[in-house]
Structures are given as C-alpha cells and as structure tokens.
Coordinates of C-alpha atoms and ligand atoms in Angstrom, one line a residue:
M11 CA 11.2 -18.5 -27.6
A12 CA 10.4 -15.0 -28.9
E13 CA 12.9 -12.4 -28.0
H14 CA 11.7 -9.9 -25.5
E15 CA 13.1 -6.8 -24.0
H16 CA 15.6 -7.8 -21.3
V17 CA 16.5 -5.9 -18.1
R18 CA 18.9 -6.7 -15.3
V19 CA 16.2 -6.1 -12.6
A20 CA 12.4 -5.8 -12.7
V21 CA 11.0 -4.2 -9.6
I22 CA 7.3 -4.7 -9.0
G23 CA 5.4 -1.9 -7.3
S24 CA 6.2 1.7 -6.7
G25 CA 5.3 2.3 -3.1
F26 CA 8.0 2.9 -0.5
G27 CA 9.5 -0.6 -1.2
G28 CA 9.7 -0.3 -5.0
L29 CA 10.8 3.3 -5.1
G30 CA 13.4 2.6 -2.3
A31 CA 14.7 -0.4 -4.4
A32 CA 14.9 1.9 -7.5
V33 CA 17.0 4.5 -5.6
R34 CA 19.2 1.8 -4.2
L35 CA 19.8 0.2 -7.6
R36 CA 20.8 3.5 -9.1
R37 CA 23.2 4.1 -6.2
E38 CA 24.7 0.7 -6.8
G39 CA 25.4 1.8 -10.4
I40 CA 22.6 -0.4 -11.8
T41 CA 20.5 1.6 -14.3
D42 CA 19.3 -1.3 -16.4
F43 CA 16.1 -1.8 -14.5
V44 CA 12.3 -1.1 -14.7
V45 CA 9.7 -0.5 -12.1
L46 CA 6.4 -2.1 -13.1
E47 CA 3.4 -0.4 -11.5
R48 CA -0.1 -1.6 -12.1
A49 CA -1.7 1.8 -11.3
D50 CA -1.3 5.1 -13.2
S51 CA 0.8 6.8 -10.6
V52 CA 3.4 5.9 -7.9
G53 CA 2.7 5.8 -4.1
G54 CA 1.5 2.2 -3.3
T55 CA -0.6 2.1 -0.2
W56 CA -0.3 5.9 0.1
R57 CA -1.9 6.3 -3.3
D58 CA -4.6 3.7 -2.8
N59 CA -5.7 4.8 0.7
S60 CA -7.3 8.2 0.4
Y61 CA -10.2 7.7 2.8
P62 CA -11.1 10.6 5.0
G63 CA -8.7 11.0 7.9
C64 CA -6.1 8.7 6.4
A65 CA -2.7 9.5 8.1
C66 CA 0.3 7.6 9.3
D67 CA 0.4 6.6 13.0
V68 CA 4.2 6.5 12.9
P69 CA 5.8 10.0 13.2
S70 CA 6.8 11.4 9.8
H71 CA 10.5 12.0 10.7
L72 CA 10.8 8.2 11.2
Y73 CA 8.3 7.2 8.5
S74 CA 10.5 8.4 5.7
F75 CA 13.7 7.3 4.0
S76 CA 16.9 8.0 5.9
F77 CA 18.5 9.0 2.5
A78 CA 15.7 11.4 1.7
P79 CA 14.9 13.4 4.8
N80 CA 12.1 15.9 4.6
P81 CA 12.6 19.0 6.8
D82 CA 9.2 20.2 5.8
W83 CA 6.9 17.6 7.3
P84 CA 3.8 19.7 8.2
R85 CA 2.7 17.6 11.2
T86 CA 4.2 15.1 13.6
F87 CA 1.9 12.5 12.1
S88 CA 1.5 13.4 8.5
G89 CA -1.6 12.8 6.4
Q90 CA -1.9 10.6 3.4
E91 CA -1.6 13.5 0.9
H92 CA 1.7 14.7 2.3
I93 CA 3.2 11.2 2.3
R94 CA 2.0 10.6 -1.2
A95 CA 3.5 14.0 -2.2
Y96 CA 6.8 12.9 -0.5
L97 CA 6.9 9.7 -2.6
E98 CA 6.3 11.7 -5.8
H99 CA 9.1 14.1 -4.7
V100 CA 11.5 11.1 -4.1
T101 CA 10.6 9.8 -7.6
D102 CA 11.7 13.1 -9.1
T103 CA 14.6 13.9 -6.9
F104 CA 16.3 10.6 -7.6
G105 CA 15.6 10.5 -11.3
L106 CA 13.3 7.5 -11.2
R107 CA 10.7 8.5 -13.7
P108 CA 12.5 7.0 -16.8
H109 CA 12.5 3.6 -15.1
I110 CA 8.8 3.6 -14.1
R111 CA 6.3 1.9 -16.3
L112 CA 2.8 2.8 -15.2
D113 CA -0.3 0.7 -16.1
H114 CA 2.0 -2.4 -16.2
E115 CA 0.2 -4.8 -14.0
V116 CA 2.2 -8.0 -13.7
K117 CA -0.1 -10.9 -14.8
M118 CA 2.4 -13.8 -14.5
M119 CA 6.1 -14.4 -14.1
R120 CA 7.9 -17.6 -14.7
W121 CA 11.4 -18.7 -13.9
D122 CA 13.3 -19.9 -17.0
G123 CA 15.7 -22.4 -15.7
D124 CA 17.6 -22.7 -18.9
E125 CA 18.4 -19.1 -19.4
L126 CA 18.3 -18.3 -15.6
R127 CA 16.0 -15.4 -15.9
W128 CA 12.4 -14.4 -15.3
E129 CA 9.9 -14.1 -18.0
I130 CA 7.3 -11.5 -17.0
D131 CA 3.9 -11.0 -18.6
T132 CA 2.5 -7.6 -17.9
A133 CA -0.6 -5.8 -19.1
Q134 CA 1.5 -4.2 -21.8
G135 CA 3.5 -7.2 -23.0
T136 CA 6.3 -9.5 -21.9
L137 CA 9.8 -8.8 -20.8
T138 CA 12.6 -10.8 -19.2
A139 CA 14.8 -9.9 -16.2
D140 CA 17.7 -11.5 -14.5
V141 CA 16.4 -10.5 -11.1
V142 CA 12.9 -9.7 -9.8
V143 CA 12.4 -7.5 -6.7
S144 CA 8.8 -7.9 -5.7
A145 CA 7.7 -4.8 -3.7
T146 CA 4.0 -5.2 -4.0
G147 CA 3.5 -4.7 -0.2
P148 CA 1.4 -6.7 2.2
L149 CA -1.3 -4.1 2.3
S150 CA -2.2 -3.8 -1.3
D151 CA -5.1 -6.1 -2.0
P152 CA -8.3 -5.2 -0.1
K153 CA -10.1 -8.0 1.7
I154 CA -13.9 -7.9 1.8
P155 CA -15.4 -10.9 3.7
A156 CA -17.7 -13.2 1.8
V157 CA -21.0 -12.0 3.3
P158 CA -24.2 -13.7 2.2
G159 CA -26.6 -11.2 0.6
L160 CA -24.0 -8.5 0.0
D161 CA -24.6 -8.6 -3.8
G162 CA -28.3 -7.8 -3.2
F163 CA -27.6 -4.7 -1.1
P164 CA -29.3 -1.8 -2.9
G165 CA -27.0 0.9 -1.5
K166 CA -23.3 1.8 -1.9
V167 CA -20.6 -0.6 -0.9
F168 CA -16.8 0.1 -0.9
H169 CA -13.6 -0.8 0.9
S170 CA -11.5 1.7 2.9
A171 CA -8.7 1.4 0.3
R172 CA -11.0 2.0 -2.6
W173 CA -12.8 5.1 -1.3
D174 CA -15.5 6.4 -3.6
H175 CA -15.0 10.2 -3.4
D176 CA -18.0 10.8 -5.7
Y177 CA -20.4 9.3 -3.2
D178 CA -21.8 11.9 -0.8
L179 CA -22.1 10.5 2.7
R180 CA -23.9 13.5 4.0
G181 CA -27.2 12.5 5.6
K182 CA -26.7 8.8 4.9
R183 CA -27.0 5.8 7.3
V184 CA -23.6 4.2 7.2
A185 CA -22.6 0.7 8.4
M186 CA -18.9 0.7 9.1
I187 CA -17.4 -2.8 9.2
G188 CA -14.3 -3.3 11.3
T189 CA -12.3 -1.5 14.0
G190 CA -8.7 -1.7 12.7
A191 CA -6.2 1.1 12.0
S192 CA -8.2 2.3 8.9
A193 CA -11.7 2.3 10.5
I194 CA -10.6 4.2 13.6
Q195 CA -9.4 7.0 11.3
I196 CA -12.5 6.9 9.2
V197 CA -15.1 7.0 12.0
P198 CA -14.2 10.4 13.5
S199 CA -13.8 11.9 10.0
I200 CA -17.3 10.9 8.7
Q201 CA -19.3 10.9 11.9
P202 CA -20.1 14.7 11.8
D203 CA -21.6 14.3 8.2
V204 CA -23.6 11.2 8.3
E205 CA -27.1 10.8 9.6
K206 CA -26.3 7.6 11.4
L207 CA -23.1 5.6 11.8
T208 CA -23.3 2.0 13.0
L209 CA -19.9 0.5 13.8
F210 CA -19.7 -3.3 13.5
Q211 CA -17.0 -4.2 16.0
R212 CA -16.0 -7.9 16.0
T213 CA -13.0 -7.3 18.4
P214 CA -12.4 -4.0 20.2
P215 CA -9.0 -2.5 19.6
W216 CA -6.7 -0.9 22.2
V217 CA -6.5 2.8 21.4
M218 CA -3.9 5.2 22.7
P219 CA -4.0 9.0 22.2
R220 CA -2.2 10.3 19.1
M221 CA 0.1 13.2 20.1
D222 CA -0.4 14.9 16.7
R223 CA 0.5 18.6 16.2
A224 CA 1.6 20.9 13.5
I225 CA 5.4 21.2 13.2
T226 CA 6.2 24.8 13.7
G227 CA 7.8 27.0 11.1
A228 CA 10.8 27.4 13.5
E229 CA 11.3 23.6 13.7
R230 CA 11.1 23.3 10.0
W231 CA 13.6 26.2 9.5
L232 CA 15.9 24.5 11.9
H233 CA 15.7 21.2 10.1
R234 CA 16.4 22.9 6.8
Q235 CA 19.3 25.0 8.0
L236 CA 20.9 22.4 10.2
P237 CA 20.0 19.0 8.8
F238 CA 21.6 17.2 11.8
T239 CA 18.7 18.4 13.9
G240 CA 16.3 16.4 11.7
K241 CA 18.6 13.4 12.0
A242 CA 18.7 13.8 15.8
R243 CA 14.9 14.0 15.9
R244 CA 14.7 10.8 13.8
G245 CA 17.3 9.2 16.1
L246 CA 15.3 10.0 19.2
L247 CA 12.1 8.6 17.7
F248 CA 13.9 5.5 16.6
G249 CA 15.7 5.0 20.0
I250 CA 12.4 5.2 22.0
R251 CA 10.8 2.6 19.9
E252 CA 13.8 0.4 19.9
L253 CA 13.7 0.3 23.7
Q254 CA 10.0 -0.7 23.7
V255 CA 10.5 -3.8 21.6
T256 CA 11.5 -6.2 24.3
A257 CA 8.1 -5.7 26.0
F258 CA 6.5 -7.0 22.9
T259 CA 8.9 -9.7 22.1
K260 CA 10.1 -11.0 25.5
H261 CA 8.1 -9.5 28.4
P262 CA 4.5 -9.0 27.3
G263 CA 3.5 -8.7 31.0
Q264 CA 5.1 -5.3 31.0
L265 CA 2.6 -4.0 28.5
G266 CA -0.1 -4.2 31.2
M267 CA 0.9 -0.7 32.3
I268 CA 0.0 0.6 28.9
E269 CA -3.4 -0.9 29.2
S270 CA -4.2 1.4 32.1
L271 CA -3.3 4.4 29.9
A272 CA -5.5 3.1 27.1
K273 CA -8.4 2.6 29.5
A274 CA -8.0 6.1 30.8
N275 CA -8.0 7.4 27.3
M276 CA -11.3 5.7 26.7
A277 CA -12.8 6.8 30.0
K278 CA -12.1 10.5 29.2
A279 CA -14.6 10.3 26.3
I280 CA -16.9 7.4 27.0
K281 CA -18.9 8.1 30.1
D282 CA -21.4 5.3 29.8
P283 CA -20.0 2.3 31.6
A284 CA -22.0 -0.2 29.5
R285 CA -20.4 1.3 26.3
R286 CA -17.0 1.3 27.9
A287 CA -17.4 -2.4 28.7
K288 CA -18.3 -3.0 25.1
L289 CA -15.2 -1.2 23.9
T290 CA -12.7 -2.7 26.3
P291 CA -10.6 -5.5 24.8
S292 CA -10.1 -8.7 26.6
Y293 CA -6.6 -9.5 25.2
R294 CA -3.2 -8.1 26.0
I295 CA -2.4 -4.7 24.5
G296 CA 0.0 -5.1 21.6
C297 CA -1.4 -8.5 20.5
K298 CA -3.1 -6.6 17.7
R299 CA -1.6 -3.4 16.4
I300 CA -2.0 -0.7 19.1
L301 CA -4.0 2.1 17.5
L302 CA -3.4 5.7 18.0
S303 CA -6.3 8.2 17.9
S304 CA -7.4 11.1 20.0
S305 CA -10.7 11.5 18.1
Y306 CA -12.0 7.9 17.9
Y307 CA -13.6 7.6 21.3
P308 CA -15.0 11.2 21.3
A309 CA -16.7 10.3 17.9
L310 CA -18.1 7.1 19.4
A311 CA -19.7 9.2 22.2
Q312 CA -21.8 11.2 19.7
H313 CA -25.6 10.8 19.5
N314 CA -25.5 9.5 15.9
V315 CA -23.1 6.6 16.5
D316 CA -24.0 3.1 17.6
V317 CA -21.6 0.3 18.3
V318 CA -22.7 -3.2 17.5
A319 CA -20.3 -5.5 19.4
S320 CA -20.5 -8.2 16.9
G321 CA -19.2 -9.0 13.4
L322 CA -21.1 -8.7 10.2
K323 CA -22.9 -11.9 9.3
E324 CA -25.2 -11.2 6.4
V325 CA -27.1 -8.6 4.4
R326 CA -30.8 -8.8 3.7
G327 CA -31.9 -6.1 1.3
S328 CA -30.9 -2.9 2.9
T329 CA -30.7 -4.6 6.4
V330 CA -27.2 -5.3 7.7
V331 CA -27.3 -8.2 10.1
A332 CA -24.7 -8.8 12.8
A333 CA -23.7 -12.3 14.1
D334 CA -25.6 -11.5 17.3
G335 CA -28.8 -10.9 15.3
T336 CA -28.7 -7.1 15.6
E337 CA -30.4 -5.6 12.5
T338 CA -29.4 -2.2 11.1
E339 CA -30.9 -0.3 8.1
A340 CA -28.1 1.3 6.0
D341 CA -27.6 3.3 2.8
A342 CA -24.0 2.5 2.6
I343 CA -21.6 -0.2 3.8
I344 CA -17.9 0.7 4.2
F345 CA -15.5 -2.2 4.7
G346 CA -12.5 -1.4 6.9
T347 CA -11.7 -5.1 6.8
G348 CA -8.1 -5.1 5.9
F349 CA -6.0 -6.8 3.3
H350 CA -4.8 -10.1 1.9
V351 CA -1.6 -10.2 3.9
T352 CA -0.8 -13.9 4.5
D353 CA -2.4 -14.9 1.2
M354 CA -1.0 -12.2 -1.1
P355 CA -2.6 -12.5 -4.6
I356 CA 0.8 -11.8 -6.2
A357 CA 2.0 -15.2 -5.0
E358 CA -0.4 -16.8 -7.4
R359 CA 1.4 -15.1 -10.2
V360 CA 5.0 -16.3 -9.6
V361 CA 6.0 -19.7 -11.0
G362 CA 9.3 -20.8 -9.7
A363 CA 12.0 -23.4 -10.7
D364 CA 9.9 -26.4 -9.8
G365 CA 7.0 -25.2 -11.9
I366 CA 4.8 -24.3 -8.9
T367 CA 3.5 -21.0 -7.8
L368 CA 4.7 -19.1 -4.8
A369 CA 1.2 -19.5 -3.4
E370 CA 1.5 -23.3 -3.7
A371 CA 5.0 -23.2 -2.2
W372 CA 3.6 -21.2 0.7
K373 CA 0.4 -23.2 1.1
D374 CA 1.3 -24.2 4.6
G375 CA 2.5 -20.7 5.4
M376 CA 4.8 -18.0 4.0
Q377 CA 8.4 -18.5 4.6
S378 CA 11.5 -16.9 3.3
L379 CA 15.2 -16.5 4.0
R380 CA 15.8 -13.3 5.9
G381 CA 12.4 -11.9 4.8
A382 CA 13.7 -11.7 1.3
T383 CA 14.3 -14.8 -0.8
A384 CA 12.4 -18.1 -1.1
A385 CA 13.4 -21.7 -1.8
G386 CA 12.6 -22.7 -5.4
F387 CA 12.5 -19.0 -6.6
P388 CA 16.0 -18.1 -7.8
N389 CA 16.9 -14.5 -8.3
W390 CA 13.6 -13.4 -6.8
M391 CA 13.3 -11.4 -3.7
T392 CA 10.6 -9.6 -1.9
I393 CA 10.6 -6.3 0.0
I394 CA 8.5 -6.6 3.2
G395 CA 8.5 -10.3 2.9
P396 CA 7.5 -12.9 5.6
N397 CA 8.2 -11.9 9.2
T398 CA 9.4 -8.4 8.5
G399 CA 6.5 -6.5 10.0
L400 CA 6.8 -4.4 13.1
G401 CA 4.4 -3.8 16.0
N402 CA 5.7 -0.5 17.2
S403 CA 8.0 1.2 14.7
S404 CA 8.5 2.4 11.2
M405 CA 8.4 -0.1 8.3
I406 CA 10.7 2.1 6.4
L407 CA 13.5 0.9 8.7
M408 CA 12.8 -2.7 7.7
I409 CA 12.5 -1.7 4.0
E410 CA 16.0 0.0 4.2
S411 CA 17.4 -3.2 5.7
Q412 CA 16.0 -5.2 2.9
L413 CA 17.5 -2.8 0.4
N414 CA 20.9 -3.4 1.9
Y415 CA 20.3 -7.1 1.4
M416 CA 19.1 -6.5 -2.2
A417 CA 22.2 -4.4 -2.9
D418 CA 24.5 -7.1 -1.7
F419 CA 22.6 -9.7 -3.6
M420 CA 23.2 -7.7 -6.8
R421 CA 26.9 -7.3 -5.9
Q422 CA 27.3 -11.1 -5.4
L423 CA 25.7 -11.7 -8.8
N424 CA 28.0 -9.2 -10.4
V425 CA 31.0 -10.9 -8.9
L426 CA 29.8 -14.2 -10.4
G427 CA 29.6 -12.5 -13.8
G428 CA 27.9 -13.9 -16.8
R429 CA 24.4 -15.3 -16.4
A430 CA 24.1 -16.5 -12.9
A431 CA 21.5 -17.0 -10.2
L432 CA 21.3 -17.4 -6.5
A433 CA 18.8 -19.8 -5.1
A434 CA 18.0 -19.9 -1.4
R435 CA 18.8 -23.3 0.0
P436 CA 15.8 -25.0 1.6
S437 CA 18.0 -25.9 4.6
A438 CA 18.9 -22.3 5.1
V439 CA 15.3 -21.2 4.7
N440 CA 14.2 -23.8 7.3
A441 CA 16.9 -22.9 9.7
W442 CA 16.0 -19.1 9.5
N443 CA 12.3 -19.9 10.1
R444 CA 13.0 -22.2 12.9
R445 CA 14.9 -19.4 14.7
V446 CA 12.2 -16.9 13.9
Q447 CA 9.4 -19.1 15.1
E448 CA 11.3 -20.1 18.2
R449 CA 11.7 -16.4 19.2
M450 CA 8.0 -15.8 18.2
K451 CA 6.8 -18.2 21.0
R452 CA 7.2 -15.6 23.7
T453 CA 6.0 -12.6 21.9
V454 CA 2.8 -10.7 22.7
W455 CA 1.5 -11.5 19.1
N456 CA 1.5 -15.2 19.9
T457 CA 0.7 -15.2 23.6
G458 CA -1.6 -12.1 23.9
G459 CA -4.8 -14.0 23.5
C460 CA -6.0 -12.4 20.3
D461 CA -6.7 -13.4 16.7
S462 CA -5.0 -11.0 14.3
W463 CA -3.9 -10.7 10.7
Y464 CA -0.4 -11.4 11.9
L465 CA -1.4 -15.0 12.1
D466 CA -2.0 -17.2 9.0
A467 CA -4.8 -19.7 8.5
N468 CA -2.7 -22.3 10.5
G469 CA -2.2 -19.9 13.4
R470 CA 1.5 -19.3 12.6
N471 CA 2.8 -15.8 12.8
T472 CA 4.4 -15.3 9.4
T473 CA 4.2 -11.5 9.3
V474 CA 5.9 -9.9 12.3
W475 CA 9.7 -9.7 13.1
P476 CA 10.2 -11.0 16.6
G477 CA 13.1 -8.7 17.4
T478 CA 14.3 -5.1 17.1
P479 CA 14.7 -3.4 13.8
S480 CA 18.5 -3.1 14.6
E481 CA 18.7 -6.9 14.9
F482 CA 17.1 -7.2 11.5
R483 CA 19.5 -4.6 10.1
R484 CA 22.4 -6.7 11.2
A485 CA 20.9 -9.9 9.9
T486 CA 20.4 -8.4 6.4
R487 CA 23.7 -6.5 6.0
D488 CA 25.2 -9.1 3.7
V489 CA 24.2 -12.1 1.7
N490 CA 25.8 -15.2 3.2
L491 CA 26.6 -17.2 0.1
A492 CA 26.6 -20.5 2.1
E493 CA 22.8 -20.0 2.3
Y494 CA 22.5 -20.1 -1.5
E495 CA 23.1 -22.4 -4.3
V496 CA 24.9 -20.8 -7.2
M497 CA 23.5 -21.5 -10.7
R498 CA 25.2 -20.6 -13.9
V499 CA 24.6 -21.0 -17.6
V500 CA 27.5 -22.7 -19.1
R501 CA 28.0 -21.7 -22.7
A502 CA 29.8 -23.6 -25.3
G503 CA 33.2 -22.5 -26.2
A504 CA 36.3 -22.1 -24.1
E505 CA 35.9 -18.3 -23.9
A506 CA 32.6 -18.5 -22.2
R507 CA 32.8 -21.7 -20.2
A508 CA 31.7 -21.0 -16.7
E509 CA 33.7 -22.3 -13.7
G510 CA 31.7 -24.2 -11.1
R511 CA 31.8 -22.7 -7.7
A512 CA 32.9 -24.5 -4.6
E513 CA 29.4 -23.9 -3.2
A514 CA 27.7 -25.5 -6.1
T515 CA 25.7 -28.6 -5.1
E516 CA 25.1 -31.6 -7.2
S517 CA 21.7 -30.4 -8.0
V518 CA 23.1 -27.1 -9.2
A519 CA 25.8 -29.0 -11.1
A520 CA 23.0 -31.0 -12.8
K521 CA 21.1 -27.9 -13.7
K522 CA 24.2 -26.4 -15.1
T523 CA 24.8 -29.4 -17.2
V524 CA 21.2 -29.2 -18.5
A525 CA 21.6 -25.5 -19.2
A526 CA 24.9 -26.1 -20.9
K527 CA 23.5 -28.8 -23.0
E528 CA 20.6 -26.7 -24.1
T529 CA 22.7 -23.7 -24.9
V530 CA 25.3 -25.8 -26.8
A531 CA 22.6 -27.3 -28.9
Ligands
NAP280 P1 -7.2 -4.6 9.8 O1 -6.3 -4.1 10.8 O2 -6.9 -5.9 9.2 O3 -8.6 -4.6 10.5 C1 -9.7 -5.2 9.9 C2 -10.9 -5.0 10.8 O4 -12.0 -5.6 10.1 C3 -10.7 -5.7 12.1 O5 -11.3 -4.9 13.1 C4 -11.5 -7.0 11.9 O6 -12.0 -7.6 13.1 C5 -12.6 -6.5 11.1 N1 -13.4 -7.4 10.4 C6 -13.1 -8.3 9.5 N2 -14.1 -9.1 9.1 C7 -15.2 -8.6 9.8 C8 -16.6 -8.9 9.8 N3 -17.1 -9.9 9.1 N4 -17.4 -8.2 10.7 C9 -16.8 -7.2 11.4 N5 -15.6 -6.9 11.4 C10 -14.8 -7.6 10.6 O7 -7.3 -3.6 8.6 P2 -7.0 -2.1 8.4 O8 -7.7 -1.3 9.5 O9 -7.3 -1.7 7.1 O10 -5.5 -2.0 8.7 C11 -4.6 -2.9 8.1 C12 -3.2 -2.5 8.4 O11 -2.9 -1.3 7.6 C13 -2.9 -2.0 9.8 O12 -2.7 -3.0 10.7 C14 -1.7 -1.2 9.6 O13 -0.6 -2.0 9.5 C15 -2.0 -0.5 8.3 N6 -2.6 0.8 8.5 C16 -1.7 1.7 9.0 C17 -2.2 2.9 9.3 C18 -1.2 3.9 9.9 O14 -1.6 4.8 10.4 N7 0.1 3.6 9.7 C19 -3.5 3.3 9.0 C20 -4.3 2.4 8.5 C21 -3.8 1.1 8.2 P3 -11.2 -8.6 14.0 O15 -10.2 -7.7 14.8 O16 -12.1 -9.3 14.8 O17 -10.4 -9.5 13.1

C-alpha cells in the first residue's frame, strides 16, 4: 500500500463539535491531528445557515463553550454572524489554524484492520489516522423533498441552509415550504420585502415568545471585569433548563400549562379565529422542537401573507400545488425543510471492520455506545452522535460531554501504547440502546402524538437524549474498558511483541494473530 501522511487523529468538520475536539486534543497534549473541513472556512452550521433572521434560540451565554466564555455577546439570543465570528475567534485563540485543512471534503474512509488505522480519501488526497472523530453534525446536509415537477419550475429554488444572497426577493411571490425553526425565522425577515408570501404548513409548530434583547454595555463590562458573573449567568440558564427536563422525559402532561402560554402568544397577534385554528397544533407541546419567536405570528397577520395548511405536493410550471389541491403562483420557492438527520450522508462514506458502511450498519436505525462509538467501527467516534440531541437546552453542553469521552478514549489508547484500537462491543452497544429506548418510552417525543425528525423511518427515536444534560455528562466522563474490545498489532521481534490484555476476546485475539502474521511476513 502506498505510504500516506499519517496523523494520530483526524477530526472531520469544523463546527462547534470539530473545533471543540481540536481544542480538547491540544489540551490533552495531542498536537498530531488535522481537522478536515469540506468548505473554505470554519463554522459548520453557523457558516452554512446565513438566511435572513438566522439566530440561535438558545441564549448565547449557554450556547458557547464553557472554556471560551464570551463577555461581549451583543444580544441574549445572538444572531448567526456573531456566533460565526465567535467560532472564528475560538479558532484563533486556541491556535487551531495550523491543524485545519479547508476544502478537504472526506470522500471515503476505510478501516484498515491489519494496521489498525483509518485510511481517509479527501478531495485533496489520502491520509491515514489512528483515530477518527467525526464531527460533521446532524444538521449539515439539507433535505429537499422529492417533489414532482420541481425541475420544471421556471423561478428560483433554494434551501434555507443554502441561501442565495444574490437573489433579490423584493416584489417577488414567494412560496415558503415548512414551518420549522428555520422557516419561522425567515418568514418575519422577508415578509416586509416580498409581494406575496405563501407559507406551506404541513404541521403547525408551537411557538413561544423569544425574550430577546440587547445585552447592555454595563452587563458586558461586568462580565469582562468579573468573569464569575458570566459564569453565574450561564449557571442560571443551565439550571433553569435542567429543571425543565423531567417534564419532557417523564411527565409530558405537565407541558399542557405551556400550551396555554403558546396559545396566548398566538392570540395576541392573530385575531382571525379561522386562522388561529389553522395555526394551532394538535399534538403535545415539546413533541416537536418548541420554537421561539416574537415576530412569527405578527408577520403571519400581515396582508401579504397566506397560510396553506397543507404540505407541498407538486409543482406545475410556476404553480405550486399543495396536497389539499390549493394552487399558488410563485416566482421563488424556499425550502425550510430541514436536514438529513437520521440518514446522515457521511455514514455512506465510512467503511468499518466488517467491510460495510456505517449507513448499512445503521440501516435499521442509528445506534452507538454513549452517543459516540459504534460496533464494527474501531477507533471511530462521533460528536453529536445518536441520541445526544436535546429538546430544551444547549447542544454545546452535550458536545463538551462528548469531548470528555473523546479525551478519555485517547488517554486509554495512549496507555495501551503502540498501535492499538478500541472497538465497541456489540453487547455494550445493545445494552446502552436498550436503556436509552426504555427511557424514551415515556418522553414527550414518543408519546406527544407528532411525527418529527427526531424519529427515524422505523419510528424509533434515535436522535434525542431522554435525560438531563448532567446525566449525560456523568455517563460520558470515562471510557469503561469493559465495553470495548482491545485490538493491537503484534509486531515480530521480542522488543515489540504486544501483550494481550485481559479484556481481549477470542475474536480480538484472532485479529491480533492475523495482524501479527501480516506484519511478520
Ligand atoms: P425542520 O425542523 O426539520 O423543519 C422542516 C419543516 O419542513 C417542517 O415544518 C416540515 O413539516 C416541513 N416539510 C417537510 N417537507 C414538507 C413538504 N413536502 N411540504 C411542506 N412542509 C414540509 O427543519 P429546520 O427548520 O431547518 O430546523 C432543523 C433544526 O435545525 C431544528 O430543529 C433545530 O434543531 C435547528 N435549528 C435551530 C435554530 C436555533 O435557533 N437554534 C434555528 C434553525 C434551526 P412537518 O413538521 O410536517 O414534518
């Protein structure tokens, strides 16, 4: 096999997960790593999503790294450009630039069971790595539904995460498809400019007011001068959300109270009872992500907005047709239809120890060990893996828990020394997922009566964590070696002969023998 550049760790993606992994690796004293990024700059979802109104619905002081507090957040809920700038700042502050390889899309990666390492084909060539940390994120590949006739639409078509800033929406008739977190931010932002906005709503969302305001100069000064005040602010935001979790996971009935608040929020802006009825969800609040906006309903009440309470079915020329037969003339179609979450395209590009892709291994549903590692994929882990999503708090908390796990994974490998690998035992993966799915049964995501992207094609919830972020933090503090098979390359010669570990199973021993044979020859 041709010799390629070799690194200890290849991180894929440079969003919050990938940059966080890079910082953590450096802090662990590991500098022999690269961050492979397919785009020409860092930032992940906060680079790709630049649609008008794009902002985070988690408060900034919580939606940031605990190790990189930002006393200068301009608003309680910061906009995309500030979050993106924050990630650029983190990249510089922690000296990550030398590790980052832009325009290095990963095309394919294969586990080399003889050498116990990954061979990674990128857009710029091949390299090998002992460990892969896949931080591609669940919200990276836009999903546009297969709509008959879309190809023949004479106007403009784009997805919320691929906004065409050169296209002038002023005076246009726009069909907005979807009513998720992205769409409800887009609608009020473009409504004043367009001639006509028709919103195709397949399922109405629950929308609560967003208490957004500018953070005053005094507050920022305080956070700069007395950093513990920023920490206290973060702690408070964290604590409030932590207390809310059991309503989502154990007592969905309690969420009924919030529904009244959401209905009042709607009634304030939407005076027409018929339109209110159209906009009122019929499932328990929280079953789908609770959306935060104080401008969505006021925008829907404007004269140039129409709501079609039906999904998009087909396109006939410039006519956009809903499932209920409603026809709308449009100059542009904007898809706010979400992402490939439970069928991540990166999974097609990872070939594991058994010669199958991660997508094949996960064909009946994604499953991992502690949201990180997967059976059949040694020395591979993912950040924001299966069942690590949150319904009400900051994903950065979960990412940092996964970074703890990654750091301990690397420590364990270092202790093993030489060329070694840790492979999640299928029994451990199954046991973890049984526990997760058992807990999932009572949650609002499974009992709330909605269909959401949290559920996969089989109706299984493989995306959300059915507990508190603190519980996940505890579950990912250390790698439990009993949950892994240890694999080692046994070299010829007394000086390099590896000792088998007590945990090694027969299958591992067999692999070791094969590896030993190969390397001896
Ligand atoms: P999403 O939540 O998956 O919403 C997709 C929307 O498209 C849904 O309303 C869906 O309807 C609709 N849809 C799909 N096919 C359709 C069709 N044929 N006709 C009509 N409607 C159709 O996607 P998103 O809004 O991009 O948000 C994705 C995730 O990104 C969020 O859940 C959140 O985690 C994240 N996000 C976060 C923020 C933030 O502020 N932190 C902002 C934006 C996005 P159904 O409901 O009927 O399926």
